[in-house]
mmCIF file of C-alpha atoms in Angstrom:
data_model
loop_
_atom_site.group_PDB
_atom_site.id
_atom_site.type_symbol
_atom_site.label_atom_id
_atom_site.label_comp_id
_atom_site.label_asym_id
_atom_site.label_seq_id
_atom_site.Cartn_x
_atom_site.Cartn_y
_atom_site.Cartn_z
ATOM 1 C CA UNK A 290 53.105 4.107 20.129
ATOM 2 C CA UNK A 291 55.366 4.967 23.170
ATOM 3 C CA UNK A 292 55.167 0.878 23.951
ATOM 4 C CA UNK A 293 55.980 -1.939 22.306
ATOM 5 C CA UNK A 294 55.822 -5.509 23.965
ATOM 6 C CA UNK A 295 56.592 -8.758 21.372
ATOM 7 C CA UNK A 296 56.990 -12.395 22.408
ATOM 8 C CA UNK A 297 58.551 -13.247 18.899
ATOM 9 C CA UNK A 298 58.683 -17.011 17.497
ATOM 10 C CA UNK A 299 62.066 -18.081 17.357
ATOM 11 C CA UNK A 300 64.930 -16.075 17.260
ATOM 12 C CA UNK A 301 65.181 -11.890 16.678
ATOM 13 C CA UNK A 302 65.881 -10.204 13.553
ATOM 14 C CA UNK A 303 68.111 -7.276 12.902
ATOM 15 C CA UNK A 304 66.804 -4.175 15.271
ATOM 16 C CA UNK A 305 64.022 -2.298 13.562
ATOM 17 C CA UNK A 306 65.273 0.731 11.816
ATOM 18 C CA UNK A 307 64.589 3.232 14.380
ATOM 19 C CA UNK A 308 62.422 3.782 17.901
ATOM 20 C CA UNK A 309 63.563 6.982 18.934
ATOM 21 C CA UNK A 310 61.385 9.116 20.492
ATOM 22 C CA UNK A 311 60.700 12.909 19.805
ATOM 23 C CA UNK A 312 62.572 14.672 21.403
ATOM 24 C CA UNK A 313 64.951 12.007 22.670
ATOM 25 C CA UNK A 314 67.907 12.609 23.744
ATOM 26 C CA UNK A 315 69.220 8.915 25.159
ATOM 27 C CA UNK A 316 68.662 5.672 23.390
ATOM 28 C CA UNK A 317 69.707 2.565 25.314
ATOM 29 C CA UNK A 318 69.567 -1.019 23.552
ATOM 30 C CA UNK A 319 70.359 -4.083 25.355
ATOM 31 C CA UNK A 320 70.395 -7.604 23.438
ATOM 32 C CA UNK A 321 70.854 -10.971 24.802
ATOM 33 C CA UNK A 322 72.319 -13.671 23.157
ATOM 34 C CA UNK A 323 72.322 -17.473 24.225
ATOM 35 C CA UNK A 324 75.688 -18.348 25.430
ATOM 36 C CA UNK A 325 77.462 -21.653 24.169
ATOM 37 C CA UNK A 326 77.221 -22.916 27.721
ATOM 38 C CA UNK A 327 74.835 -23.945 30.348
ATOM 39 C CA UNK A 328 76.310 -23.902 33.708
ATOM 40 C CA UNK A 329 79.357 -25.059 31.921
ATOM 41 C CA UNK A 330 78.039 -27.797 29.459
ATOM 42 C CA UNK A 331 77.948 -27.075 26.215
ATOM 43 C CA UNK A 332 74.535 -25.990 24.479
ATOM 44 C CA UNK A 333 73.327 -25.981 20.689
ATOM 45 C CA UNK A 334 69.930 -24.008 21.692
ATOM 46 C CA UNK A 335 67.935 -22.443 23.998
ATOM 47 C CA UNK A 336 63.800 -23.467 23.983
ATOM 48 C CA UNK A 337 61.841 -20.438 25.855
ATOM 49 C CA UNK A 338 58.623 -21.256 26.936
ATOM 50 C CA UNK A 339 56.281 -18.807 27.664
ATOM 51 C CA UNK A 340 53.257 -18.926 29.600
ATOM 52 C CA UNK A 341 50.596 -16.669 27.795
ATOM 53 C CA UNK A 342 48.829 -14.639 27.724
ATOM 54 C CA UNK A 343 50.306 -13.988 31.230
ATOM 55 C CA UNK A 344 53.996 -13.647 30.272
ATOM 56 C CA UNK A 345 52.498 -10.825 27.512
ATOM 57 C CA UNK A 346 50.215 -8.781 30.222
ATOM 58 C CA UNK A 347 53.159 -9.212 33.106
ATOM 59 C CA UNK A 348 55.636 -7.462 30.437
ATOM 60 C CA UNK A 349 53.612 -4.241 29.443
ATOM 61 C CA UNK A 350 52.313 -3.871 32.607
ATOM 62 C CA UNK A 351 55.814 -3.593 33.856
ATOM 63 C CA UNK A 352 56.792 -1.404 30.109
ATOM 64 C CA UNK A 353 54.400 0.910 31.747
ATOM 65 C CA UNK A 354 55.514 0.886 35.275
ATOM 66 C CA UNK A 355 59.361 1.844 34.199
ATOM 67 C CA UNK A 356 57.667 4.655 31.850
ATOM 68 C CA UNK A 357 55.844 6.159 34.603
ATOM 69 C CA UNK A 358 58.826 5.598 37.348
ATOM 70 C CA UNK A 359 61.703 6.882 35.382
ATOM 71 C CA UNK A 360 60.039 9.347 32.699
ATOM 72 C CA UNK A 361 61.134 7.777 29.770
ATOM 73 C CA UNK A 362 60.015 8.385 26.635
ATOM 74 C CA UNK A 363 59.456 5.161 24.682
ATOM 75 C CA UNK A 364 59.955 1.129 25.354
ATOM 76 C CA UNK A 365 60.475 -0.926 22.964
ATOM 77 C CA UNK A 366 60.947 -4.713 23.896
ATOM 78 C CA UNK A 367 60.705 -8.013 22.143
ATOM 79 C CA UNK A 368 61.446 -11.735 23.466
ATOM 80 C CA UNK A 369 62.209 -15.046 22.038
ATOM 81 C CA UNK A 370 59.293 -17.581 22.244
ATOM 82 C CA UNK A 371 61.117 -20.955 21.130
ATOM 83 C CA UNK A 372 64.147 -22.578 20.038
ATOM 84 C CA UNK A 373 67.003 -20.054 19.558
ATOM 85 C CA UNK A 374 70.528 -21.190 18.628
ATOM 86 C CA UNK A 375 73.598 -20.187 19.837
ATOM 87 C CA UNK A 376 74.612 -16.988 19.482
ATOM 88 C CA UNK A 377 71.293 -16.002 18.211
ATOM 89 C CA UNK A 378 69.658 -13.167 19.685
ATOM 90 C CA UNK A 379 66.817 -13.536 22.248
ATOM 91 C CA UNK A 380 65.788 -10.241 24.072
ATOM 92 C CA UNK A 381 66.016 -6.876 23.164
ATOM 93 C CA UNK A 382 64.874 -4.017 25.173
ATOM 94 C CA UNK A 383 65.151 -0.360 23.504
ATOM 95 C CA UNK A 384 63.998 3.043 25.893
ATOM 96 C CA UNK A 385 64.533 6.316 25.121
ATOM 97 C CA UNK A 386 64.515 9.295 27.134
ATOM 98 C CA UNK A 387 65.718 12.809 27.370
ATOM 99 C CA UNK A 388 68.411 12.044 29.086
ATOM 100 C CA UNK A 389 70.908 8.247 29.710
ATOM 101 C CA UNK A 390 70.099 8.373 33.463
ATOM 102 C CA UNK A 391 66.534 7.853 33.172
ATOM 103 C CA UNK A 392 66.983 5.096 30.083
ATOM 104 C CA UNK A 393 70.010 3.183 32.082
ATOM 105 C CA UNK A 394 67.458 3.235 35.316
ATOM 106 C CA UNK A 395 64.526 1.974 33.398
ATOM 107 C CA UNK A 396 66.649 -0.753 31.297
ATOM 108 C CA UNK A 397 68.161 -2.030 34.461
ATOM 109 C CA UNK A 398 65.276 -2.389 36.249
ATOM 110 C CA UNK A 399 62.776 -3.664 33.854
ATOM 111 C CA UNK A 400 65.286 -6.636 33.280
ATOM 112 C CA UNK A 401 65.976 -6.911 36.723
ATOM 113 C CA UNK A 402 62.153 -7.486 37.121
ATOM 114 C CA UNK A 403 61.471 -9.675 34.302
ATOM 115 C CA UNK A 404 63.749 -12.082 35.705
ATOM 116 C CA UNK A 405 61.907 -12.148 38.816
ATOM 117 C CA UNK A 406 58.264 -12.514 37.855
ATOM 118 C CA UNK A 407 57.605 -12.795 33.805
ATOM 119 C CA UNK A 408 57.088 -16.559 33.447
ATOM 120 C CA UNK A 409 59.308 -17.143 30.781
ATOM 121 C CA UNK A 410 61.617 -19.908 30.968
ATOM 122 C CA UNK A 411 64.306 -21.468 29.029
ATOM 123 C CA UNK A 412 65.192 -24.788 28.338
ATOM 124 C CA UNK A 413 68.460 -25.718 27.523
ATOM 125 C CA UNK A 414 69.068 -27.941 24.412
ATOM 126 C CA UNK A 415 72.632 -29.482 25.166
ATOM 127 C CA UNK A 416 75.077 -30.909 23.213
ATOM 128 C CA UNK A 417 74.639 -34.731 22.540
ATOM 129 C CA UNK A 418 78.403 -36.402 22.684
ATOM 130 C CA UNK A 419 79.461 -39.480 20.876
ATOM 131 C CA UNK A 420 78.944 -41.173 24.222
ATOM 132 C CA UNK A 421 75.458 -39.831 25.225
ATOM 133 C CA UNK A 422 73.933 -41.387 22.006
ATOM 134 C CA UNK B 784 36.660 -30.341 43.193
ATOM 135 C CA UNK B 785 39.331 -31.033 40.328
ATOM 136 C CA UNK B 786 41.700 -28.923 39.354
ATOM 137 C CA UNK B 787 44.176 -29.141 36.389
ATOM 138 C CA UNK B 788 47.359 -27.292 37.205
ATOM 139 C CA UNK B 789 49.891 -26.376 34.694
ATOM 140 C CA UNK B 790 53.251 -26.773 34.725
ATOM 141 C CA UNK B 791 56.693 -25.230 32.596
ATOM 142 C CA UNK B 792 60.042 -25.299 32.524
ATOM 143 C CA UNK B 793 62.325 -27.207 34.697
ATOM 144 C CA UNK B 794 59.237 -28.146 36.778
ATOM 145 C CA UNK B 795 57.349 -29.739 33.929
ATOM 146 C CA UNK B 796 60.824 -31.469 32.834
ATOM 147 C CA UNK B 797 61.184 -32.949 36.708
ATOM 148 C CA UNK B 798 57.410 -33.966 36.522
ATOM 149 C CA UNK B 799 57.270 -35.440 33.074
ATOM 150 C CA UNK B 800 54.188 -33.831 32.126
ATOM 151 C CA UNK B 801 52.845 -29.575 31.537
ATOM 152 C CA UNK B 802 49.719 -30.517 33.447
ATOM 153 C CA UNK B 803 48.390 -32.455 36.232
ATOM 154 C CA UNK B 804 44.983 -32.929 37.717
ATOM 155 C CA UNK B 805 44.690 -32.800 41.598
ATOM 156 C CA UNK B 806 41.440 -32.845 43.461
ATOM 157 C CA UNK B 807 40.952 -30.412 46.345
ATOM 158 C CA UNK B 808 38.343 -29.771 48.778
ATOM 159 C CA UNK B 809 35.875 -26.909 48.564
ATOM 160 C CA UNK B 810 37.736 -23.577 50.123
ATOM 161 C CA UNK B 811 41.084 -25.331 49.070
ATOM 162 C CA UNK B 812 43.458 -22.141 49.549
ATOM 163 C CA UNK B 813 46.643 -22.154 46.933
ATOM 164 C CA UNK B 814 48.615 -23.275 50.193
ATOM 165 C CA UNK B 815 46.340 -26.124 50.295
ATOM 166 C CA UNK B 816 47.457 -27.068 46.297
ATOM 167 C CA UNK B 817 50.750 -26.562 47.261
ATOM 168 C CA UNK B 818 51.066 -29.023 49.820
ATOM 169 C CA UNK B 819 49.008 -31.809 47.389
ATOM 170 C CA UNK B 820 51.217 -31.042 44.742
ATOM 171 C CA UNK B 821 54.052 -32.074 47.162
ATOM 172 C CA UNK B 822 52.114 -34.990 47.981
ATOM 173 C CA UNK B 823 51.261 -36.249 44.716
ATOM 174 C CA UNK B 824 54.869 -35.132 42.826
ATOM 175 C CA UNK B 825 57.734 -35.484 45.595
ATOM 176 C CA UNK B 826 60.040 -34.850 42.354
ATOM 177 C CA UNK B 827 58.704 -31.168 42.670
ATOM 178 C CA UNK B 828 59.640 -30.742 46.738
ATOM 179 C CA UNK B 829 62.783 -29.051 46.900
ATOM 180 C CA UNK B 830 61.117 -26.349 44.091
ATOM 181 C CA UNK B 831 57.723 -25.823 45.633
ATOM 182 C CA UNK B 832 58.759 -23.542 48.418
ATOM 183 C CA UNK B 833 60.057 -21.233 46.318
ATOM 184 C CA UNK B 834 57.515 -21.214 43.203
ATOM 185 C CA UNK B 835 54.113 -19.150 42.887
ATOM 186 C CA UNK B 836 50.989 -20.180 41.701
ATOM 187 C CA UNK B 837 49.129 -18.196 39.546
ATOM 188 C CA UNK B 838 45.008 -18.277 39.520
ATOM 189 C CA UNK B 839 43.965 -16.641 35.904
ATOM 190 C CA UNK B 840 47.204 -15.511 34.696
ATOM 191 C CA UNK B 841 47.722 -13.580 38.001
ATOM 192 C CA UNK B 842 50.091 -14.586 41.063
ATOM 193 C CA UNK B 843 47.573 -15.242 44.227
ATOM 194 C CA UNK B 844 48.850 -15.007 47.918
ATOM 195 C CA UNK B 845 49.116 -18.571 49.797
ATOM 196 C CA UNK B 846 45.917 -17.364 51.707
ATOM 197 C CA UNK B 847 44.058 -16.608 48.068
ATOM 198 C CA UNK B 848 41.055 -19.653 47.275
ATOM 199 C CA UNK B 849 40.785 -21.723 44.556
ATOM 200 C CA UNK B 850 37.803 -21.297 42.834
ATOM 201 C CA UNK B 851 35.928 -24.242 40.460
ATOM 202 C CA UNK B 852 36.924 -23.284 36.551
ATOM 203 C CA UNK B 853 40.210 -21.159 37.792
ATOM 204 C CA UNK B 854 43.002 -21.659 35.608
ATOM 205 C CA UNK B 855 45.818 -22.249 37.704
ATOM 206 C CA UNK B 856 49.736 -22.556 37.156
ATOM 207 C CA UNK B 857 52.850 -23.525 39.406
ATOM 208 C CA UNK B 858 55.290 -20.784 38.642
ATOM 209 C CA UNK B 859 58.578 -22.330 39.583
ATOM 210 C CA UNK B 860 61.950 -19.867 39.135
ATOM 211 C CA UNK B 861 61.748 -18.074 36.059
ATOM 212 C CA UNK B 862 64.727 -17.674 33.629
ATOM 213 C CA UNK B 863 63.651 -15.521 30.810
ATOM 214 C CA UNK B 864 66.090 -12.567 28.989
#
């Protein structure tokens, strides 16, 4: 399968133990991890909410735009549905192609785009101090 | 004609609720939905302008009509990766 599109519960797992391609010569991972703050107040979690099956269809159909844009070879992506603590991984998107240009193109832009249009959204889960409770 | 709209994220935070039934005239027109939505949660104002709705899991132009049994969803800013 030269796509792969997951909306995962919770948070991701160790990278799978290999999606190169055939052939590949470029393999580009990106991971995202949630970041102890929210503008600047401190977090324990991220909650994403997804909106399916909409968030799933908007996210291959854009796999398959990048594949057909930048001639890359495979996409693998997966995303964090739920809570996800930090430090914890949330997003990873995998392409490979013959060659980095095409890969660092396609990576950039698919994320680029997801943050645009895929409605996914996260919730932030902050930190309750002594005097908040 | 009634129409349940849903709602995520910081929007559904503001509002207090994921969904919220509005009733709009036949040939309503999602520009039409926006403005009731306005009208009936002023929390949601300063967000509308720049959210999208969506009519069966697709995003529909302002000029796009509501139809009876669409499923339809205010798509405020998203913040996934």
């Amino acid at each position: 399968m030269t796509i792969s599109v997951l909306i995962i519960d919770g948070p991701l797992g160790p990278p799978p133990p290999s999606v190169v391609a055939q052939g590949a010569g470029a393999l580009c991972t990106f991971e995202g991890f949630v970041r102890p703050t929210e503008g600047a107040i401190p977090i324990e979690a991220l909650n994403y909410q997804a909106y399916q099956p909409m968030a799933q269809t908007m996210l291959e159909r854009l796999a398959n735009d990048m594949k057909a844009k930048h001639g890359v070879m495979r996409i693998f992506m997966q995303h964090s549905r739920g809570r996800v603590a930090v430090g914890q991984c949330s997003f990873r998107l995998v392409v490979a192609s013959r060659h980095r240009q095409e890969a660092l193109a396609a990576l950039d832009e698919f994320i680029n785009c997801m943050k645009r249009d895929v409605p996914i959204w996260k919730n932030p889960v902050y930190i309750l101090l002594p005097a908040d409770r | 004609m009634d129409v349940r709209v849903l709602l995520f994220g910081p929007q559904a935070a503001a509002a207090g609720c994921e969904t919220i039934s509005v009733s709009l005239p036949p040939g309503a027109t999602c520009a039409d939905l926006r403005g009731v939505l306005g009208d009936k949660l002023p929390v949601l104002l300063p967000s509308l302008k720049e959210s999208r709705i969506a009519l069966n899991s697709e995003f529909a132009a302002d000029s796009t009509r509501i139809g009876a049994g669409d499923e339809v969803a205010l798509i405020g800013l998203v913040s996934g990766g």
